[in-house]
CSV table of C-alpha atoms and ligand atoms in Angstrom, one decimal:
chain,number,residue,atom,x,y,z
A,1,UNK,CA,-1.9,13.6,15.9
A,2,UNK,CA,-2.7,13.8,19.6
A,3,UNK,CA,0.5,14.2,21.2
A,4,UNK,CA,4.5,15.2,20.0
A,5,UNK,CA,6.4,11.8,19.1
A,6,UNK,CA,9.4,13.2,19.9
A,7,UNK,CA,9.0,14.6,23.7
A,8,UNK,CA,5.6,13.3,24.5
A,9,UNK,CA,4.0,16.6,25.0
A,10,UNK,CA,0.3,17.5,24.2
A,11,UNK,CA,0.8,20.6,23.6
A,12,UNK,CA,0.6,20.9,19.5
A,13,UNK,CA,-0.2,24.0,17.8
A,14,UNK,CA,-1.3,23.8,14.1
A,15,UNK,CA,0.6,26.8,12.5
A,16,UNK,CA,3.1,27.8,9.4
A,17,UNK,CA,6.5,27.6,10.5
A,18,UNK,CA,8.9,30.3,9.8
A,19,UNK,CA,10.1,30.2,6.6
A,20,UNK,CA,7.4,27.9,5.4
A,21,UNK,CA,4.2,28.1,3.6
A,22,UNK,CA,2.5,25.6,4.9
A,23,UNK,CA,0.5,24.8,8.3
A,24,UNK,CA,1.8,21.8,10.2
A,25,UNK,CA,1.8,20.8,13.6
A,26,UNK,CA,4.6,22.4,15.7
A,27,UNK,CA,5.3,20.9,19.0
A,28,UNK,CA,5.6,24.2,22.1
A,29,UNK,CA,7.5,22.4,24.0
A,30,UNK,CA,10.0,20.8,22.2
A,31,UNK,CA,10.1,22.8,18.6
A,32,UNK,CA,9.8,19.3,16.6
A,33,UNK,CA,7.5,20.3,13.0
A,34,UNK,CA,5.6,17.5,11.9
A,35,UNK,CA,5.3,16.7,8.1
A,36,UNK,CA,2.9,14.9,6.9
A,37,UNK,CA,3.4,13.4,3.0
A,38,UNK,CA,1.6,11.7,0.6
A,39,UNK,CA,2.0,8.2,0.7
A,40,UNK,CA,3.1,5.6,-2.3
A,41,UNK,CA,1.2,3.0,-3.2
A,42,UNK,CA,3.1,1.1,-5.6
A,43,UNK,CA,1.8,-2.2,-8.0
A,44,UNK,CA,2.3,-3.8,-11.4
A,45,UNK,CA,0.3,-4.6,-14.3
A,46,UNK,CA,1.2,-7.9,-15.7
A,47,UNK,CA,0.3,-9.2,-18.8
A,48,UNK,CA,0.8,-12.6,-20.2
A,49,UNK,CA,-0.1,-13.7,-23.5
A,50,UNK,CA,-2.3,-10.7,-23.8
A,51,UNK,CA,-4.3,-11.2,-20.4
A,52,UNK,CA,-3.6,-9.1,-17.6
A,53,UNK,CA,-3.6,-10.2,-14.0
A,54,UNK,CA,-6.4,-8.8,-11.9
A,55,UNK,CA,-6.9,-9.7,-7.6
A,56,UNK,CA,-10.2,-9.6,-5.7
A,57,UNK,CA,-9.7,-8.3,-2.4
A,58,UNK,CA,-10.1,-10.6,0.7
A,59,UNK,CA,-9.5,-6.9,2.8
A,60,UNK,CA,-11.2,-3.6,3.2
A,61,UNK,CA,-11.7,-1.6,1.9
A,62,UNK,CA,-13.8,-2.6,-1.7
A,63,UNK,CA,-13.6,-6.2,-0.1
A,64,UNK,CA,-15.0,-8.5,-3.2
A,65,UNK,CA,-13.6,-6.0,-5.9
A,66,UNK,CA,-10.9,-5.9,-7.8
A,67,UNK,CA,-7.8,-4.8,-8.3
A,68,UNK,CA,-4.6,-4.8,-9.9
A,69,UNK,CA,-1.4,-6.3,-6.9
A,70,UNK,CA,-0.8,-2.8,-5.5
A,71,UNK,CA,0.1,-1.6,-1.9
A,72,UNK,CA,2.0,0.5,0.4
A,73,UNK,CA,5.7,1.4,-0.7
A,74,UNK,CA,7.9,0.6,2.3
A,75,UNK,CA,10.8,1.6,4.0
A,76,UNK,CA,14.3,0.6,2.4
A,77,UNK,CA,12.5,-0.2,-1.2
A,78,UNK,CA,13.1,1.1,-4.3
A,79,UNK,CA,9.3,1.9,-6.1
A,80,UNK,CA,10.4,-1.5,-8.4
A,81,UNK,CA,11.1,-3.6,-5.6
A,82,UNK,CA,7.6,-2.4,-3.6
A,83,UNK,CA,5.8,-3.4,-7.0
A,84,UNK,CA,7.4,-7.0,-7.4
A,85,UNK,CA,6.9,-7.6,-3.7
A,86,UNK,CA,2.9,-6.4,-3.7
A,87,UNK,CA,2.8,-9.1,-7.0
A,88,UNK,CA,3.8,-11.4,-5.3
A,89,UNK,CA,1.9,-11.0,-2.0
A,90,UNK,CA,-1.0,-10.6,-3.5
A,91,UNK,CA,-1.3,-13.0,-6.3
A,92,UNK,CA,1.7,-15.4,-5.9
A,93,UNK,CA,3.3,-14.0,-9.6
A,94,UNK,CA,6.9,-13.8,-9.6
A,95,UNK,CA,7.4,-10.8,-12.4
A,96,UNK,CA,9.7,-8.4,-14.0
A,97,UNK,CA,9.5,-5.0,-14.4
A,98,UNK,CA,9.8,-3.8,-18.1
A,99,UNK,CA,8.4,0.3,-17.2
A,100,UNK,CA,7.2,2.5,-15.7
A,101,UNK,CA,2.7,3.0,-16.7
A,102,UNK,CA,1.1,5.3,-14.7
A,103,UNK,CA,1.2,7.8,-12.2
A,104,UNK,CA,-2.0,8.7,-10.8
A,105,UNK,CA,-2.5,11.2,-8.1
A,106,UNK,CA,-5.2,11.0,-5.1
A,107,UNK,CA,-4.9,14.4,-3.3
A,108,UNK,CA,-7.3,14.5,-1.2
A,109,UNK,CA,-6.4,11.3,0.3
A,110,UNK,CA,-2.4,12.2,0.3
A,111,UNK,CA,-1.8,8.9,-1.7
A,112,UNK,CA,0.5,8.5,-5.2
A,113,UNK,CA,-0.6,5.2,-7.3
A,114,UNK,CA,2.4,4.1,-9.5
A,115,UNK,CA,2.2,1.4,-11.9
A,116,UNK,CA,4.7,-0.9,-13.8
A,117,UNK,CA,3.9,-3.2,-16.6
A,118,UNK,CA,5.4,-6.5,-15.8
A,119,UNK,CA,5.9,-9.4,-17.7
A,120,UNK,CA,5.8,-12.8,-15.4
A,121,UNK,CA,8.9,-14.7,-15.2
A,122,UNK,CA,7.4,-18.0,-13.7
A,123,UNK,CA,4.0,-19.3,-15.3
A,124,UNK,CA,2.4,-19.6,-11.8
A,125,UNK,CA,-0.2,-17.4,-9.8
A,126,UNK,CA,-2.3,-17.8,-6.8
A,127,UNK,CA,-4.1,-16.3,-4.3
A,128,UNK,CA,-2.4,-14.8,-1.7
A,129,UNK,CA,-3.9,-13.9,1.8
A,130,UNK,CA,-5.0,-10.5,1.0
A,131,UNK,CA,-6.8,-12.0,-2.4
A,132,UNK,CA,-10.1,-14.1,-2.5
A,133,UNK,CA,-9.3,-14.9,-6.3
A,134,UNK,CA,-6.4,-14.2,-8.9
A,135,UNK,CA,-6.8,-14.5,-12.2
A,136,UNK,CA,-5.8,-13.1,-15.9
A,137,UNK,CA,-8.1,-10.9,-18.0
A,138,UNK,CA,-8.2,-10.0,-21.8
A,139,UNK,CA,-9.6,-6.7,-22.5
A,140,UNK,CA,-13.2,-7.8,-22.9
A,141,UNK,CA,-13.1,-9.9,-19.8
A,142,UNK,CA,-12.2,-7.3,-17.1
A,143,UNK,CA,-14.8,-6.7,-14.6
A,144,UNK,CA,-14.9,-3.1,-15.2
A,145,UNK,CA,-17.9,-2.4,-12.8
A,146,UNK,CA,-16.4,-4.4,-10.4
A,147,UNK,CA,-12.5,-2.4,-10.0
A,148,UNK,CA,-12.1,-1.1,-6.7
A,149,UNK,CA,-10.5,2.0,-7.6
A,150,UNK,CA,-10.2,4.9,-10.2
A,151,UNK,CA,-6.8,4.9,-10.0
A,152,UNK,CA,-6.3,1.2,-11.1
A,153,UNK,CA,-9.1,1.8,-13.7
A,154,UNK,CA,-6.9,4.3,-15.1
A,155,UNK,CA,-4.0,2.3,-15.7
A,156,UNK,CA,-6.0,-0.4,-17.6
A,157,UNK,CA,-7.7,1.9,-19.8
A,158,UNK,CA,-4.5,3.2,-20.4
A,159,UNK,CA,-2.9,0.2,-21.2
A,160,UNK,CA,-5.9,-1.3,-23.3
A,161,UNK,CA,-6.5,2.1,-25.4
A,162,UNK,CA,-2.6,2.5,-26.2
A,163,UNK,CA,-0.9,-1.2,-26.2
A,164,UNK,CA,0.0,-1.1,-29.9
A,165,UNK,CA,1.4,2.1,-29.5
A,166,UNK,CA,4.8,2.1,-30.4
A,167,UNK,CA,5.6,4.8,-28.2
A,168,UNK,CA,5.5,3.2,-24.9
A,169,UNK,CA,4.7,6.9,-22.5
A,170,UNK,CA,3.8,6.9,-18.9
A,171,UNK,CA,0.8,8.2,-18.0
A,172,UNK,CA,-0.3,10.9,-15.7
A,173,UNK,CA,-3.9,11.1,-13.9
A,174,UNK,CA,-5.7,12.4,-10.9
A,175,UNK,CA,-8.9,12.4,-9.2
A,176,UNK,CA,-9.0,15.8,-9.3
A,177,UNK,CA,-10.3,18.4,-12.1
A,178,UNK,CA,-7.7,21.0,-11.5
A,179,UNK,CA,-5.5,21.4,-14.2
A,180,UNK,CA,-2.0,21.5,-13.8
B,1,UNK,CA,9.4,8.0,17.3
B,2,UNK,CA,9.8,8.0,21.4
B,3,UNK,CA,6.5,8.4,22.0
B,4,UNK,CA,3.0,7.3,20.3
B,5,UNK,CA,1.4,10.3,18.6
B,6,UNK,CA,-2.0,9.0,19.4
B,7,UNK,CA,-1.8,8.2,23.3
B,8,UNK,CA,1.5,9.7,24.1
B,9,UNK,CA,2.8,6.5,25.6
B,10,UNK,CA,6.2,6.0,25.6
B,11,UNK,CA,5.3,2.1,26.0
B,12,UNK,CA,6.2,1.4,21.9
B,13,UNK,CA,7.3,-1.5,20.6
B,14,UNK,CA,9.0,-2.5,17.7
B,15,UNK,CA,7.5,-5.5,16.2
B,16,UNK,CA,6.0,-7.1,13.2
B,17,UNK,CA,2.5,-6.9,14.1
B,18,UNK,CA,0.0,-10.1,13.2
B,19,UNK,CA,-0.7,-10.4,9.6
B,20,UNK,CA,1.8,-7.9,8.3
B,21,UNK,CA,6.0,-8.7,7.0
B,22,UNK,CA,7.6,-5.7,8.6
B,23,UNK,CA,8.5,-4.6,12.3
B,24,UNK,CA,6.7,-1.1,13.0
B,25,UNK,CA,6.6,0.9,16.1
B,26,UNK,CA,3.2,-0.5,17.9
B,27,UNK,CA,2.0,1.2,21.0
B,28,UNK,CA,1.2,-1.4,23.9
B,29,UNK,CA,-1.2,1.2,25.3
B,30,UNK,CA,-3.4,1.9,22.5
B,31,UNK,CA,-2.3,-0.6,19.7
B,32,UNK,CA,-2.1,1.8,16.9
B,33,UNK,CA,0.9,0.8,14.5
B,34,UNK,CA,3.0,3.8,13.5
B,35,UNK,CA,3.9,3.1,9.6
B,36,UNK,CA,6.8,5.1,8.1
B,37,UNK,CA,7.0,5.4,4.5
B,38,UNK,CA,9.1,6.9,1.5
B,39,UNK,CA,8.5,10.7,0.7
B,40,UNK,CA,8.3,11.7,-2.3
B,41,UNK,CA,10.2,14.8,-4.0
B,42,UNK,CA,9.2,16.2,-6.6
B,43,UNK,CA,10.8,18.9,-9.5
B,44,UNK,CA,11.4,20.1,-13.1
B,45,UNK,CA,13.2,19.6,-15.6
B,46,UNK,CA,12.9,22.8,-17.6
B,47,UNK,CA,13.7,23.1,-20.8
B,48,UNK,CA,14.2,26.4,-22.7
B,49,UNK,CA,16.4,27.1,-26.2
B,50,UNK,CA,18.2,23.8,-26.0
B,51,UNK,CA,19.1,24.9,-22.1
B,52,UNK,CA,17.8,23.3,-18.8
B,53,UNK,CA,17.3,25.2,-15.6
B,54,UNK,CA,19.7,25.0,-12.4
B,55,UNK,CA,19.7,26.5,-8.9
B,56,UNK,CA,22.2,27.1,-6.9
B,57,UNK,CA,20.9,26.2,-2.9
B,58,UNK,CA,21.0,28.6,-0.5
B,59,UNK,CA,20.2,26.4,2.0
B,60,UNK,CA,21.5,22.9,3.6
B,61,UNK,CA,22.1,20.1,2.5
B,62,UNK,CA,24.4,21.0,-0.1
B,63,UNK,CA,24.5,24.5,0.4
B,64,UNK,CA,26.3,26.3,-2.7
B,65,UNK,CA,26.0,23.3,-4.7
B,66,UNK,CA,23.4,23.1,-7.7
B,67,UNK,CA,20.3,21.3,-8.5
B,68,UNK,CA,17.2,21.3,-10.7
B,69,UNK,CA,13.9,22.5,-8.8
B,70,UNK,CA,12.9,19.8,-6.7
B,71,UNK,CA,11.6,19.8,-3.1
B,72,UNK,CA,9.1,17.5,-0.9
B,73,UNK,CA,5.8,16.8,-2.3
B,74,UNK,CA,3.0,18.3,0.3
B,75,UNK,CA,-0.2,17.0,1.2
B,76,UNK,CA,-3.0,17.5,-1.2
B,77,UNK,CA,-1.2,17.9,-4.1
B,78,UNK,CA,-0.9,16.1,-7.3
B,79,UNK,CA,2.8,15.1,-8.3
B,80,UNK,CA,2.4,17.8,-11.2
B,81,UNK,CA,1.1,20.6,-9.1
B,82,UNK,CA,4.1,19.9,-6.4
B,83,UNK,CA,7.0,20.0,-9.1
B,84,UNK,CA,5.6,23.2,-10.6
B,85,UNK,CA,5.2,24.7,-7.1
B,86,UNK,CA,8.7,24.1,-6.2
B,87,UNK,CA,10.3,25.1,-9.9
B,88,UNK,CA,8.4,28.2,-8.7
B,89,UNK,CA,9.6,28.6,-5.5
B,90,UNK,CA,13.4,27.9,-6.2
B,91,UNK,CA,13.8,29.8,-9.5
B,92,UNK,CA,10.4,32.1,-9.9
B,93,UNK,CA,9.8,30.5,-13.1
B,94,UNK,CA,6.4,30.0,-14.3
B,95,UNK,CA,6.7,26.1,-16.0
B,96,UNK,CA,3.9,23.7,-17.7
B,97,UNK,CA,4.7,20.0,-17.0
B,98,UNK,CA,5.0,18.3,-20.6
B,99,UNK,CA,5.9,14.5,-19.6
B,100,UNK,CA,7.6,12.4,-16.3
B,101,UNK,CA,11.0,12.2,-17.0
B,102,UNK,CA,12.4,10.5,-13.8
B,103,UNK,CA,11.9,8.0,-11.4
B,104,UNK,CA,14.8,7.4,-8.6
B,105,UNK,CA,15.0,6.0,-5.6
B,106,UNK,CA,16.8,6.3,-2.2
B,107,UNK,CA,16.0,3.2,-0.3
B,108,UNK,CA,18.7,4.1,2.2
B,109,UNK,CA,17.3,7.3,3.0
B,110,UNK,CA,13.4,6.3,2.2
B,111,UNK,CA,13.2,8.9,-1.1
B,112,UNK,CA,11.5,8.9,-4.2
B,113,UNK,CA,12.8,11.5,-6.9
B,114,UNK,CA,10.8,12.5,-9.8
B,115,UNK,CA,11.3,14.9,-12.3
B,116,UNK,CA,9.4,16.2,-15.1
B,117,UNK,CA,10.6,17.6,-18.6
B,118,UNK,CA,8.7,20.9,-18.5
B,119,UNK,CA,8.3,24.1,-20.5
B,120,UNK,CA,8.4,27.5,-19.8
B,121,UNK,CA,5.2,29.8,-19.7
B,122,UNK,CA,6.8,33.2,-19.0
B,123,UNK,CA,10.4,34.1,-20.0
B,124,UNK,CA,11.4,35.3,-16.3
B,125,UNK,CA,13.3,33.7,-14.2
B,126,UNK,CA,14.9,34.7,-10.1
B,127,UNK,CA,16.6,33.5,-7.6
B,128,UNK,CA,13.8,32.5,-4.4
B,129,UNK,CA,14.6,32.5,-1.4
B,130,UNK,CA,16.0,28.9,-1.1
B,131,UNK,CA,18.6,30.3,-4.2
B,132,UNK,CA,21.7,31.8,-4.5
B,133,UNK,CA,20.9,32.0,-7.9
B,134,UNK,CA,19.2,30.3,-11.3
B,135,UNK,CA,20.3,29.9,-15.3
B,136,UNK,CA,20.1,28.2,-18.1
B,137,UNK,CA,22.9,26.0,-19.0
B,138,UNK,CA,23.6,24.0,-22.3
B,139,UNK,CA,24.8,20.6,-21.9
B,140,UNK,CA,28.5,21.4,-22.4
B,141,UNK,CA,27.9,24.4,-19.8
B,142,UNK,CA,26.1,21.7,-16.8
B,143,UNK,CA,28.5,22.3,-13.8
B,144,UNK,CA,28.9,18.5,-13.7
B,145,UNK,CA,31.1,18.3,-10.3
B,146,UNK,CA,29.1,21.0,-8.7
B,147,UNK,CA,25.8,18.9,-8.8
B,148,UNK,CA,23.8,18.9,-5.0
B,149,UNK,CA,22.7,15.4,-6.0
B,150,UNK,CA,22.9,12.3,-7.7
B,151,UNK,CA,19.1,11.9,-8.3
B,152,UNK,CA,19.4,15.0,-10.2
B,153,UNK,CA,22.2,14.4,-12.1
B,154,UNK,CA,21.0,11.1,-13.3
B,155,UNK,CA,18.1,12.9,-14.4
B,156,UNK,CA,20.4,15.7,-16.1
B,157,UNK,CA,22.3,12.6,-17.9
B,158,UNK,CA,19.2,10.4,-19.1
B,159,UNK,CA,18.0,13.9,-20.8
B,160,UNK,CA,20.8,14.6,-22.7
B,161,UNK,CA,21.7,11.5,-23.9
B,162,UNK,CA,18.1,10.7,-25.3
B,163,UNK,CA,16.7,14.0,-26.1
B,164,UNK,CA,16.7,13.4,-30.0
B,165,UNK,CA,14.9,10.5,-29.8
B,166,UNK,CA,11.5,9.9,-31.0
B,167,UNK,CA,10.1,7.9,-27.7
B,168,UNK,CA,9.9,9.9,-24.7
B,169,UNK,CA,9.9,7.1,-22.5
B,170,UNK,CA,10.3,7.1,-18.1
B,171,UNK,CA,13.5,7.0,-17.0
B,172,UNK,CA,13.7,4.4,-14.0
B,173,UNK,CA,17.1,4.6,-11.6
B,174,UNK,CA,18.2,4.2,-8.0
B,175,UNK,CA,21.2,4.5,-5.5
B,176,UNK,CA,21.6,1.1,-4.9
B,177,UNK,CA,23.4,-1.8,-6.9
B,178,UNK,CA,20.1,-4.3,-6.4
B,179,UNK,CA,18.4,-5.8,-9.2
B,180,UNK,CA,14.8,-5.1,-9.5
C,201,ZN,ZN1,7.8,17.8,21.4
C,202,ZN,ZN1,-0.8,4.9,21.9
């Protein structure tokens, strides 16, 4: 952040705002603090007779990896709705959301991964334009070498190690090793 | 946004840009795309004796009102780490998250609640400075009618009606009547 969005002014200062505890960038001319917040990046885990759906990316980054259909939570969606729309961007699936999986925390990147198990609703998948391939996976088959991120890694160990479970949990993670 | 953080142009446009589904503020001058996303907020649900902790806010919206612990999840923190800060912060009240409890969303006002059933690690408890002032309540003793928000007392509800219940499952909700 360069310049204020709300007056235009380049004069910024990086400082804890009274009553606060945190440093953000306080616009001197104006008075406008600007947050900054971790970001959602919402997706689903689908599984169909036993096989869950996996992507490989046509974009950066980890272009040629996989992934599980995952993106940015937008504006005026609820965290189901920005699931079933990434599904279906990415891999053509039309699913339903039976839970909530995982919650898996990236703080030093300011990003929350949230994942749903989803059961499909039509039998139909294909690549979208963000995906080279789509395709499902049983447990042996998944490319784990090949995943494009920890956080999606997570959720399918998860899933594999505790799918018999009768107790159907959501699971927390992060990338970091503090303990909270 | 009135004027592009990057540049500080006031040249933006509001536009779907090429290859995305959404409009977003894009600035002619510079071309970066401005995303705005959901925040996330972030609190506990803390259980101690059969009795979950409230606040009463001290501060606006809602002022006088009561809610559970629950506050905007900063950057660099894990979702755990933000719900225990802010249980600290509005009651003094030392907590260890023990599951997710709650998911809601706000898609009118681009929020995502979650709350976590947590336990105490130290008996104390105060009124911070964004208090009036905390308790413990039973569920026959919840000030029902004097709850700040509907996030929280959806939370409150799911709780108590499940908490004998042998599978602690997620409890997903939102503000709107769409079907996800
Ligand atoms: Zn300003
Ligand atoms: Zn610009």
């Amino acid at each position: 952040m360069n310049f204020c969005s709300h007056c235009g002014s380049n004069q910024l200062d990086c400082k804890v705002p009274a009553g606060d505890h945190v440093a953000r960038y306080v616009c001197q001319v104006c008075g406008t603090v600007h947050y900054v917040n971790p970001k959602m990046v919402v997706g689903c885990l689908v599984v169909h007779e036993e096989r869950v759906l996996l992507c490989r990316r046509a974009i950066e980054p980890r272009y040629g990896f996989w992934n599980l259909p995952t993106g940015f939570l937008e504006s005026g969606e609820t965290v189901e709705e920005g699931a079933i729309r990434e599904t279906w961007e990415e891999a053509r699936a039309r699913v339903k959301v039976e839970r909530l999986h995982s919650v898996y925390s990236l703080p030093h990147c300011d990003q929350i991964i949230i994942h749903f198990v989803a059961q499909l609703q039509e039998t139909g998948i294909e690549a979208g334009p963000e995906s080279l391939e789509v395709n499902f996976f049983a447990e042996t088959e998944i490319p784990w070498d090949d995943m494009a991120f920890s956080s999606h890694r997570f959720a399918l160990e998860r899933y594999f190690e505790n799918r018999l479970k009768p107790d159907k949990q959501t699971y927390l993670g992060s990338s970091c090793l503090r303990t909270s």
